[in-house]
mmCIF file of C-alpha atoms in Angstrom:
data_model
loop_
_atom_site.group_PDB
_atom_site.id
_atom_site.type_symbol
_atom_site.label_atom_id
_atom_site.label_comp_id
_atom_site.label_asym_id
_atom_site.label_seq_id
_atom_site.Cartn_x
_atom_site.Cartn_y
_atom_site.Cartn_z
ATOM 1 C CA UNK N 1 89.039 132.403 112.342
ATOM 2 C CA UNK N 2 90.091 130.025 109.598
ATOM 3 C CA UNK N 3 87.998 126.912 109.099
ATOM 4 C CA UNK N 4 89.228 123.489 108.073
ATOM 5 C CA UNK N 5 87.977 124.165 104.560
ATOM 6 C CA UNK N 6 89.809 127.471 104.140
ATOM 7 C CA UNK N 7 93.024 126.052 105.613
ATOM 8 C CA UNK N 8 92.913 123.050 103.311
ATOM 9 C CA UNK N 9 92.190 125.142 100.226
ATOM 10 C CA UNK N 10 95.204 127.314 101.006
ATOM 11 C CA UNK N 11 97.507 124.333 101.505
ATOM 12 C CA UNK N 12 96.474 121.633 99.019
ATOM 13 C CA UNK N 13 95.673 121.685 95.308
ATOM 14 C CA UNK N 14 95.803 118.107 93.991
ATOM 15 C CA UNK N 15 95.542 117.640 90.250
ATOM 16 C CA UNK N 16 93.722 114.311 90.683
ATOM 17 C CA UNK N 17 90.977 112.945 92.885
ATOM 18 C CA UNK N 18 93.507 111.723 95.409
ATOM 19 C CA UNK N 19 92.096 108.997 97.667
ATOM 20 C CA UNK N 20 95.350 107.263 98.534
ATOM 21 C CA UNK N 21 96.586 108.765 101.816
ATOM 22 C CA UNK N 22 97.019 105.266 103.266
ATOM 23 C CA UNK N 23 99.908 104.991 100.800
ATOM 24 C CA UNK N 24 101.250 108.549 100.816
ATOM 25 C CA UNK N 25 99.774 111.756 102.160
ATOM 26 C CA UNK N 26 99.912 114.936 100.118
ATOM 27 C CA UNK N 27 102.282 117.689 101.203
ATOM 28 C CA UNK N 28 100.889 121.095 102.190
ATOM 29 C CA UNK N 29 102.245 124.198 100.511
ATOM 30 C CA UNK N 30 103.894 125.372 103.724
ATOM 31 C CA UNK N 31 105.976 122.170 103.924
ATOM 32 C CA UNK N 32 106.974 122.312 100.266
ATOM 33 C CA UNK N 33 108.044 125.946 100.611
ATOM 34 C CA UNK N 34 110.072 125.161 103.734
ATOM 35 C CA UNK N 35 111.875 122.293 102.045
ATOM 36 C CA UNK N 36 112.676 124.418 99.017
ATOM 37 C CA UNK N 37 114.128 127.098 101.285
ATOM 38 C CA UNK N 38 116.166 124.525 103.200
ATOM 39 C CA UNK N 39 117.591 123.015 100.012
ATOM 40 C CA UNK N 40 118.381 126.462 98.647
ATOM 41 C CA UNK N 41 120.130 127.432 101.880
ATOM 42 C CA UNK N 42 122.552 124.537 101.420
ATOM 43 C CA UNK N 43 123.066 125.373 97.747
ATOM 44 C CA UNK N 44 123.887 128.938 98.845
ATOM 45 C CA UNK N 45 126.436 127.773 101.397
ATOM 46 C CA UNK N 46 124.302 129.109 104.255
ATOM 47 C CA UNK N 47 122.549 126.015 105.641
ATOM 48 C CA UNK N 48 119.527 126.765 107.770
ATOM 49 C CA UNK N 49 119.219 125.212 111.217
ATOM 50 C CA UNK N 50 117.310 122.081 110.299
ATOM 51 C CA UNK N 51 118.070 120.503 113.663
ATOM 52 C CA UNK N 52 115.763 123.150 115.094
ATOM 53 C CA UNK N 53 113.134 121.944 112.612
ATOM 54 C CA UNK N 54 113.647 118.402 113.858
ATOM 55 C CA UNK N 55 113.106 119.451 117.471
ATOM 56 C CA UNK N 56 109.993 121.402 116.537
ATOM 57 C CA UNK N 57 108.631 118.362 114.673
ATOM 58 C CA UNK N 58 109.384 116.125 117.649
ATOM 59 C CA UNK N 59 107.537 118.469 119.993
ATOM 60 C CA UNK N 60 104.577 118.775 117.625
ATOM 61 C CA UNK N 61 104.227 115.006 117.244
ATOM 62 C CA UNK N 62 104.454 114.620 121.024
ATOM 63 C CA UNK N 63 101.570 117.028 121.521
ATOM 64 C CA UNK N 64 99.467 115.267 118.896
ATOM 65 C CA UNK N 65 99.726 111.913 120.664
ATOM 66 C CA UNK N 66 99.719 113.155 124.240
ATOM 67 C CA UNK N 67 103.216 112.572 125.605
ATOM 68 C CA UNK N 68 106.096 114.858 126.599
ATOM 69 C CA UNK N 69 108.704 115.449 123.912
ATOM 70 C CA UNK N 70 111.477 113.812 125.941
ATOM 71 C CA UNK N 71 109.775 110.459 125.358
ATOM 72 C CA UNK N 72 109.896 110.795 121.555
ATOM 73 C CA UNK N 73 112.771 109.609 119.373
ATOM 74 C CA UNK N 74 113.025 110.939 115.838
ATOM 75 C CA UNK N 75 114.214 108.854 112.917
ATOM 76 C CA UNK N 76 113.292 107.754 109.432
ATOM 77 C CA UNK N 77 111.793 104.264 109.538
ATOM 78 C CA UNK N 78 109.277 102.203 111.493
ATOM 79 C CA UNK N 79 111.165 99.030 110.554
ATOM 80 C CA UNK N 80 114.304 100.352 112.263
ATOM 81 C CA UNK N 81 112.396 101.041 115.452
ATOM 82 C CA UNK N 82 110.665 97.658 115.311
ATOM 83 C CA UNK N 83 114.106 96.119 114.931
ATOM 84 C CA UNK N 84 115.327 98.024 117.965
ATOM 85 C CA UNK N 85 112.501 96.602 120.062
ATOM 86 C CA UNK N 86 112.992 93.099 118.648
ATOM 87 C CA UNK N 87 116.683 93.241 119.551
ATOM 88 C CA UNK N 88 115.804 94.119 123.147
ATOM 89 C CA UNK N 89 113.862 90.919 123.766
ATOM 90 C CA UNK N 90 115.519 87.971 125.495
ATOM 91 C CA UNK N 91 116.010 84.652 123.746
ATOM 92 C CA UNK N 92 112.807 82.632 123.707
ATOM 93 C CA UNK N 93 110.523 85.622 124.329
ATOM 94 C CA UNK N 94 106.992 85.304 122.943
ATOM 95 C CA UNK N 95 105.632 88.030 120.664
ATOM 96 C CA UNK N 96 101.972 88.070 119.620
ATOM 97 C CA UNK N 97 101.124 89.769 116.320
ATOM 98 C CA UNK N 98 98.091 90.108 114.043
ATOM 99 C CA UNK N 99 97.627 88.189 110.808
ATOM 100 C CA UNK N 100 98.370 90.251 107.721
ATOM 101 C CA UNK N 101 99.778 93.219 109.637
ATOM 102 C CA UNK N 102 102.210 95.547 107.882
ATOM 103 C CA UNK N 103 105.607 93.928 107.434
ATOM 104 C CA UNK N 104 107.576 96.777 109.036
ATOM 105 C CA UNK N 105 105.569 96.198 112.209
ATOM 106 C CA UNK N 106 106.195 92.462 112.466
ATOM 107 C CA UNK N 107 109.042 91.229 110.268
ATOM 108 C CA UNK N 108 111.942 92.171 112.583
ATOM 109 C CA UNK N 109 110.495 89.785 115.172
ATOM 110 C CA UNK N 110 110.397 86.947 112.645
ATOM 111 C CA UNK N 111 113.981 87.331 111.499
ATOM 112 C CA UNK N 112 115.108 86.684 115.071
ATOM 113 C CA UNK N 113 114.799 82.919 114.960
ATOM 114 C CA UNK N 114 115.246 82.642 118.725
ATOM 115 C CA UNK N 115 111.948 84.435 119.403
ATOM 116 C CA UNK N 116 108.559 82.739 119.561
ATOM 117 C CA UNK N 117 106.214 84.696 117.326
ATOM 118 C CA UNK N 118 102.521 83.802 117.387
ATOM 119 C CA UNK N 119 100.322 85.276 114.664
ATOM 120 C CA UNK N 120 96.590 85.381 115.361
ATOM 121 C CA UNK N 121 93.519 87.064 113.832
ATOM 122 C CA UNK N 122 93.286 90.755 114.704
ATOM 123 C CA UNK N 123 89.981 90.224 116.488
ATOM 124 C CA UNK N 124 91.578 87.551 118.715
ATOM 125 C CA UNK N 125 94.667 89.500 119.669
ATOM 126 C CA UNK N 126 93.645 90.493 123.199
ATOM 127 C CA UNK N 127 92.403 87.031 124.147
ATOM 128 C CA UNK N 128 95.582 85.474 122.737
ATOM 129 C CA UNK N 129 97.826 87.187 125.287
ATOM 130 C CA UNK N 130 98.793 84.672 127.946
ATOM 131 C CA UNK N 131 101.225 84.176 130.825
ATOM 132 C CA UNK N 132 104.705 84.295 129.368
ATOM 133 C CA UNK N 133 103.828 86.663 126.515
ATOM 134 C CA UNK N 134 106.557 89.323 126.425
ATOM 135 C CA UNK N 135 105.179 91.709 123.797
ATOM 136 C CA UNK N 136 102.036 92.396 121.784
ATOM 137 C CA UNK N 137 102.802 94.200 118.519
ATOM 138 C CA UNK N 138 100.035 95.555 116.299
ATOM 139 C CA UNK N 139 99.068 98.411 114.011
ATOM 140 C CA UNK N 140 96.363 100.646 115.449
ATOM 141 C CA UNK N 141 94.693 100.654 112.038
ATOM 142 C CA UNK N 142 95.351 97.902 109.550
ATOM 143 C CA UNK N 143 96.989 99.098 106.359
ATOM 144 C CA UNK N 144 95.360 96.547 104.072
ATOM 145 C CA UNK N 145 91.726 97.133 104.961
ATOM 146 C CA UNK N 146 91.324 99.854 107.599
ATOM 147 C CA UNK N 147 90.211 97.639 110.481
ATOM 148 C CA UNK N 148 90.869 99.273 113.848
ATOM 149 C CA UNK N 149 92.469 97.200 116.591
ATOM 150 C CA UNK N 150 90.714 97.009 119.962
ATOM 151 C CA UNK N 151 93.600 98.770 121.657
ATOM 152 C CA UNK N 152 91.997 99.165 125.115
ATOM 153 C CA UNK N 153 91.346 95.405 125.276
ATOM 154 C CA UNK N 154 94.862 94.648 124.058
ATOM 155 C CA UNK N 155 96.332 97.020 126.643
ATOM 156 C CA UNK N 156 94.374 95.468 129.501
ATOM 157 C CA UNK N 157 95.229 91.915 128.443
ATOM 158 C CA UNK N 158 98.901 92.818 128.214
ATOM 159 C CA UNK N 159 98.885 94.427 131.639
ATOM 160 C CA UNK N 160 97.128 91.428 133.156
ATOM 161 C CA UNK N 161 99.894 89.133 131.943
ATOM 162 C CA UNK N 162 102.885 91.432 132.381
ATOM 163 C CA UNK N 163 103.468 91.931 128.654
ATOM 164 C CA UNK N 164 104.563 95.130 126.946
ATOM 165 C CA UNK N 165 102.675 96.733 124.068
ATOM 166 C CA UNK N 166 104.059 98.052 120.776
ATOM 167 C CA UNK N 167 101.618 100.034 118.619
ATOM 168 C CA UNK N 168 102.300 101.164 115.063
ATOM 169 C CA UNK N 169 100.147 104.264 114.616
ATOM 170 C CA UNK N 170 101.243 104.966 111.033
ATOM 171 C CA UNK N 171 97.710 104.506 109.670
ATOM 172 C CA UNK N 172 96.096 106.282 112.620
ATOM 173 C CA UNK N 173 98.190 109.246 113.748
ATOM 174 C CA UNK N 174 96.769 112.332 112.097
ATOM 175 C CA UNK N 175 93.105 111.334 111.968
ATOM 176 C CA UNK N 176 92.378 108.933 114.847
ATOM 177 C CA UNK N 177 92.657 110.322 118.391
ATOM 178 C CA UNK N 178 95.402 108.314 120.075
ATOM 179 C CA UNK N 179 97.041 108.548 123.494
ATOM 180 C CA UNK N 180 100.478 106.971 123.305
ATOM 181 C CA UNK N 181 100.881 107.191 127.079
ATOM 182 C CA UNK N 182 98.585 104.162 127.388
ATOM 183 C CA UNK N 183 101.136 101.890 125.703
ATOM 184 C CA UNK N 184 104.786 100.998 126.210
ATOM 185 C CA UNK N 185 106.056 101.790 122.722
ATOM 186 C CA UNK N 186 104.396 103.656 119.872
ATOM 187 C CA UNK N 187 105.809 104.304 116.434
ATOM 188 C CA UNK N 188 104.588 106.144 113.357
ATOM 189 C CA UNK N 189 105.804 107.358 110.013
ATOM 190 C CA UNK N 190 105.003 110.930 109.077
ATOM 191 C CA UNK N 191 104.333 110.550 105.362
ATOM 192 C CA UNK N 192 100.768 109.295 105.521
ATOM 193 C CA UNK N 193 98.035 110.967 107.604
ATOM 194 C CA UNK N 194 100.508 113.443 109.119
ATOM 195 C CA UNK N 195 101.071 114.823 105.584
ATOM 196 C CA UNK N 196 104.838 114.998 106.094
ATOM 197 C CA UNK N 197 107.693 114.094 103.747
ATOM 198 C CA UNK N 198 109.140 110.597 103.624
ATOM 199 C CA UNK N 199 112.126 110.145 105.880
ATOM 200 C CA UNK N 200 110.279 111.139 109.064
ATOM 201 C CA UNK N 201 109.333 108.605 111.739
ATOM 202 C CA UNK N 202 108.948 108.667 115.504
ATOM 203 C CA UNK N 203 109.219 106.239 118.407
ATOM 204 C CA UNK N 204 107.620 106.846 121.799
ATOM 205 C CA UNK N 205 109.204 105.069 124.761
ATOM 206 C CA UNK N 206 108.263 104.908 128.459
ATOM 207 C CA UNK N 207 109.711 107.292 131.029
ATOM 208 C CA UNK N 208 112.243 104.590 131.995
ATOM 209 C CA UNK N 209 113.165 104.207 128.290
ATOM 210 C CA UNK N 210 111.710 100.715 128.176
ATOM 211 C CA UNK N 211 114.922 98.767 128.520
ATOM 212 C CA UNK N 212 115.974 99.452 124.927
ATOM 213 C CA UNK N 213 119.660 99.345 124.070
ATOM 214 C CA UNK N 214 120.529 102.185 121.638
ATOM 215 C CA UNK N 215 122.223 99.838 119.172
ATOM 216 C CA UNK N 216 122.482 102.341 116.338
ATOM 217 C CA UNK N 217 123.377 105.355 118.481
ATOM 218 C CA UNK N 218 125.618 107.816 116.689
ATOM 219 C CA UNK N 219 126.660 111.327 117.550
ATOM 220 C CA UNK N 220 123.090 112.662 117.383
ATOM 221 C CA UNK N 221 122.224 110.338 120.289
ATOM 222 C CA UNK N 222 124.646 112.096 122.621
ATOM 223 C CA UNK N 223 123.444 114.277 125.465
ATOM 224 C CA UNK N 224 125.511 117.029 123.830
ATOM 225 C CA UNK N 225 125.626 115.913 120.178
ATOM 226 C CA UNK N 226 128.263 118.366 118.979
ATOM 227 C CA UNK N 227 130.600 117.119 121.705
ATOM 228 C CA UNK N 228 129.978 113.495 120.712
ATOM 229 C CA UNK N 229 131.297 113.483 117.157
ATOM 230 C CA UNK N 230 134.491 111.454 117.705
ATOM 231 C CA UNK N 231 135.121 108.149 119.382
ATOM 232 C CA UNK N 232 132.590 106.401 121.604
ATOM 233 C CA UNK N 233 129.749 108.618 122.796
ATOM 234 C CA UNK N 234 130.647 109.210 126.425
ATOM 235 C CA UNK N 235 127.211 110.365 127.533
ATOM 236 C CA UNK N 236 124.075 109.230 125.752
ATOM 237 C CA UNK N 237 121.040 111.493 125.807
ATOM 238 C CA UNK N 238 119.067 111.074 129.006
ATOM 239 C CA UNK N 239 115.837 111.142 126.989
ATOM 240 C CA UNK N 240 114.408 109.205 124.048
ATOM 241 C CA UNK N 241 116.825 111.201 121.897
ATOM 242 C CA UNK N 242 119.328 108.403 122.524
ATOM 243 C CA UNK N 243 117.275 106.444 119.972
ATOM 244 C CA UNK N 244 117.399 109.145 117.297
ATOM 245 C CA UNK N 245 118.579 108.082 113.873
ATOM 246 C CA UNK N 246 120.816 110.368 111.853
ATOM 247 C CA UNK N 247 118.011 112.554 110.529
ATOM 248 C CA UNK N 248 116.860 113.269 107.003
ATOM 249 C CA UNK N 249 117.033 116.969 107.717
ATOM 250 C CA UNK N 250 115.352 118.246 104.574
ATOM 251 C CA UNK N 251 112.374 116.034 105.411
ATOM 252 C CA UNK N 252 112.188 117.425 108.920
ATOM 253 C CA UNK N 253 112.360 120.966 107.548
ATOM 254 C CA UNK N 254 109.036 120.211 105.884
ATOM 255 C CA UNK N 255 107.566 117.992 108.606
ATOM 256 C CA UNK N 256 107.751 120.784 111.138
ATOM 257 C CA UNK N 257 105.182 122.717 109.133
ATOM 258 C CA UNK N 258 103.054 119.709 108.178
ATOM 259 C CA UNK N 259 102.634 118.714 111.807
ATOM 260 C CA UNK N 260 101.875 122.293 112.776
ATOM 261 C CA UNK N 261 99.044 122.278 110.234
ATOM 262 C CA UNK N 262 97.554 119.103 111.720
ATOM 263 C CA UNK N 263 97.775 120.683 115.171
ATOM 264 C CA UNK N 264 96.163 123.858 113.891
ATOM 265 C CA UNK N 265 93.184 121.985 112.472
ATOM 266 C CA UNK N 266 92.925 119.508 115.344
ATOM 267 C CA UNK N 267 92.656 115.723 115.285
ATOM 268 C CA UNK N 268 88.965 115.690 116.215
ATOM 269 C CA UNK N 269 88.093 117.959 113.310
ATOM 270 C CA UNK N 270 90.179 115.856 110.937
ATOM 271 C CA UNK N 271 88.534 112.679 112.183
ATOM 272 C CA UNK N 272 85.019 114.070 111.732
ATOM 273 C CA UNK N 273 85.837 115.217 108.199
ATOM 274 C CA UNK N 274 87.520 111.962 107.160
ATOM 275 C CA UNK N 275 84.865 109.666 108.622
ATOM 276 C CA UNK N 276 82.013 111.618 107.033
ATOM 277 C CA UNK N 277 83.576 110.955 103.638
ATOM 278 C CA UNK N 278 84.332 107.298 104.401
ATOM 279 C CA UNK N 279 80.750 106.752 105.564
ATOM 280 C CA UNK N 280 79.446 108.474 102.438
ATOM 281 C CA UNK N 281 81.475 106.020 100.364
ATOM 282 C CA UNK N 282 80.218 103.042 102.366
ATOM 283 C CA UNK N 283 76.611 104.187 101.868
ATOM 284 C CA UNK N 284 77.212 104.593 98.150
ATOM 285 C CA UNK N 285 78.721 101.119 97.909
ATOM 286 C CA UNK N 286 75.653 99.700 99.631
ATOM 287 C CA UNK N 287 73.433 101.333 97.013
ATOM 288 C CA UNK N 288 75.544 99.558 94.375
ATOM 289 C CA UNK N 289 75.123 96.238 96.176
ATOM 290 C CA UNK N 290 78.800 96.123 97.147
ATOM 291 C CA UNK N 291 80.046 95.321 100.639
ATOM 292 C CA UNK N 292 83.414 96.629 101.890
ATOM 293 C CA UNK N 293 85.525 94.925 104.547
ATOM 294 C CA UNK N 294 83.806 95.716 107.864
ATOM 295 C CA UNK N 295 85.837 98.511 109.458
ATOM 296 C CA UNK N 296 83.441 100.814 111.308
ATOM 297 C CA UNK N 297 84.866 104.142 112.338
ATOM 298 C CA UNK N 298 87.788 103.939 109.919
ATOM 299 C CA UNK N 299 88.918 106.492 107.339
ATOM 300 C CA UNK N 300 90.080 103.595 105.159
ATOM 301 C CA UNK N 301 87.543 101.638 103.113
ATOM 302 C CA UNK N 302 88.619 98.415 101.417
ATOM 303 C CA UNK N 303 86.413 96.674 98.849
ATOM 304 C CA UNK N 304 87.065 92.976 98.148
ATOM 305 C CA UNK N 305 87.399 91.886 94.559
ATOM 306 C CA UNK N 306 87.721 95.344 93.028
ATOM 307 C CA UNK N 307 91.473 95.842 93.273
ATOM 308 C CA UNK N 308 91.858 95.023 89.586
ATOM 309 C CA UNK N 309 90.085 98.309 88.756
ATOM 310 C CA UNK N 310 92.852 100.456 90.252
ATOM 311 C CA UNK N 311 94.538 101.143 86.898
ATOM 312 C CA UNK N 312 91.227 101.980 85.244
ATOM 313 C CA UNK N 313 90.444 104.412 88.045
ATOM 314 C CA UNK N 314 93.878 105.989 87.773
ATOM 315 C CA UNK N 315 93.329 106.602 84.065
ATOM 316 C CA UNK N 316 90.095 108.349 85.045
ATOM 317 C CA UNK N 317 92.002 110.634 87.417
ATOM 318 C CA UNK N 318 91.160 108.770 90.626
ATOM 319 C CA UNK N 319 94.080 107.609 92.762
ATOM 320 C CA UNK N 320 93.371 104.598 94.983
ATOM 321 C CA UNK N 321 95.283 101.398 95.844
ATOM 322 C CA UNK N 322 95.092 97.719 94.998
ATOM 323 C CA UNK N 323 95.886 95.823 98.207
ATOM 324 C CA UNK N 324 95.615 92.014 98.233
ATOM 325 C CA UNK N 325 92.907 92.161 95.580
ATOM 326 C CA UNK N 326 90.959 94.813 97.453
ATOM 327 C CA UNK N 327 90.261 98.326 96.223
ATOM 328 C CA UNK N 328 91.435 100.591 99.043
ATOM 329 C CA UNK N 329 90.262 104.190 99.316
ATOM 330 C CA UNK N 330 91.521 106.468 102.077
ATOM 331 C CA UNK N 331 89.824 109.777 102.860
ATOM 332 C CA UNK N 332 91.645 112.764 104.323
ATOM 333 C CA UNK N 333 91.797 116.540 104.669
ATOM 334 C CA UNK N 334 91.988 117.416 101.001
ATOM 335 C CA UNK N 335 89.045 115.218 99.959
ATOM 336 C CA UNK N 336 85.477 116.379 99.420
ATOM 337 C CA UNK N 337 82.024 114.820 98.997
ATOM 338 C CA UNK N 338 82.422 115.440 95.264
ATOM 339 C CA UNK N 339 85.511 113.187 95.291
ATOM 340 C CA UNK N 340 83.494 110.393 96.872
ATOM 341 C CA UNK N 341 80.679 110.805 94.366
ATOM 342 C CA UNK N 342 83.132 110.780 91.473
ATOM 343 C CA UNK N 343 84.628 107.479 92.674
ATOM 344 C CA UNK N 344 81.187 105.923 93.056
ATOM 345 C CA UNK N 345 80.158 107.155 89.621
ATOM 346 C CA UNK N 346 83.145 105.516 87.927
ATOM 347 C CA UNK N 347 82.724 102.290 89.906
ATOM 348 C CA UNK N 348 79.089 102.069 88.881
ATOM 349 C CA UNK N 349 79.942 102.394 85.201
#
């Protein structure tokens, strides 16, 4: 039986100490090979069935977050799906969001000037839900600093006041166990912790489809897509497929295999691996007298005041991010204790 270590060694061979998954995850060999084959098939005039890849990716993502595949729409962008949800809200509806959350998660609500958007500290999100709140929108894990939202408290507060919940799992799906069935809408990109190509994103909707109007529905949103190519689509898909975007098929050709790898390893194993490295980094920072942003249980560690060292670290072969003046390191499958120690060694110099 293959272990996480042997699987990772077979699939990843970064040429740097890559600690930047919160920006972009690395692609496994199996995904790269699949994309090359798909591109070559089109060059040869014998295109492979990449729609089958898309359906396999949809099903794989559904299994990873605990919902049936018919509740998952496949597209390319979280911002598009946030916009879809924003467009569904009635005039004057109140949306509660977290301060400093990722723009794709919140901006579409702000550009609708007829909505009431309240922005509150992440830690106050649940207690800020009140009668008349229509939607709570938040990232499961904050991109800037790795803080994890108290999703159970947010869910219960929303239910108590009749509000819906919209969770962006882009910085969580792939390492943090997450059950999308507990929330009304869930979205995620694939190119971070799910180690998939850019151009892959998903939206989970309720069984009743959540009252969303498929504003950008094209032929792929038809119940029988190949019969829906001309004129108005007479019969929209009865499932979340009615919210599919025209897919970036080459990306899905790779994503199918990336998601299969994450399934093969298992989220719990990924989480244990990632958190062990993050905790090792936190302990090392403490020995240097440096305090990161408090984010217990997160695979993302953000260190205030050290963002300016990002370029120096990159020159030393260490890839991290500068986010709002913070040095952000993100630990994933292809990282090792030696990577953590190397980062600490350079930071101490």
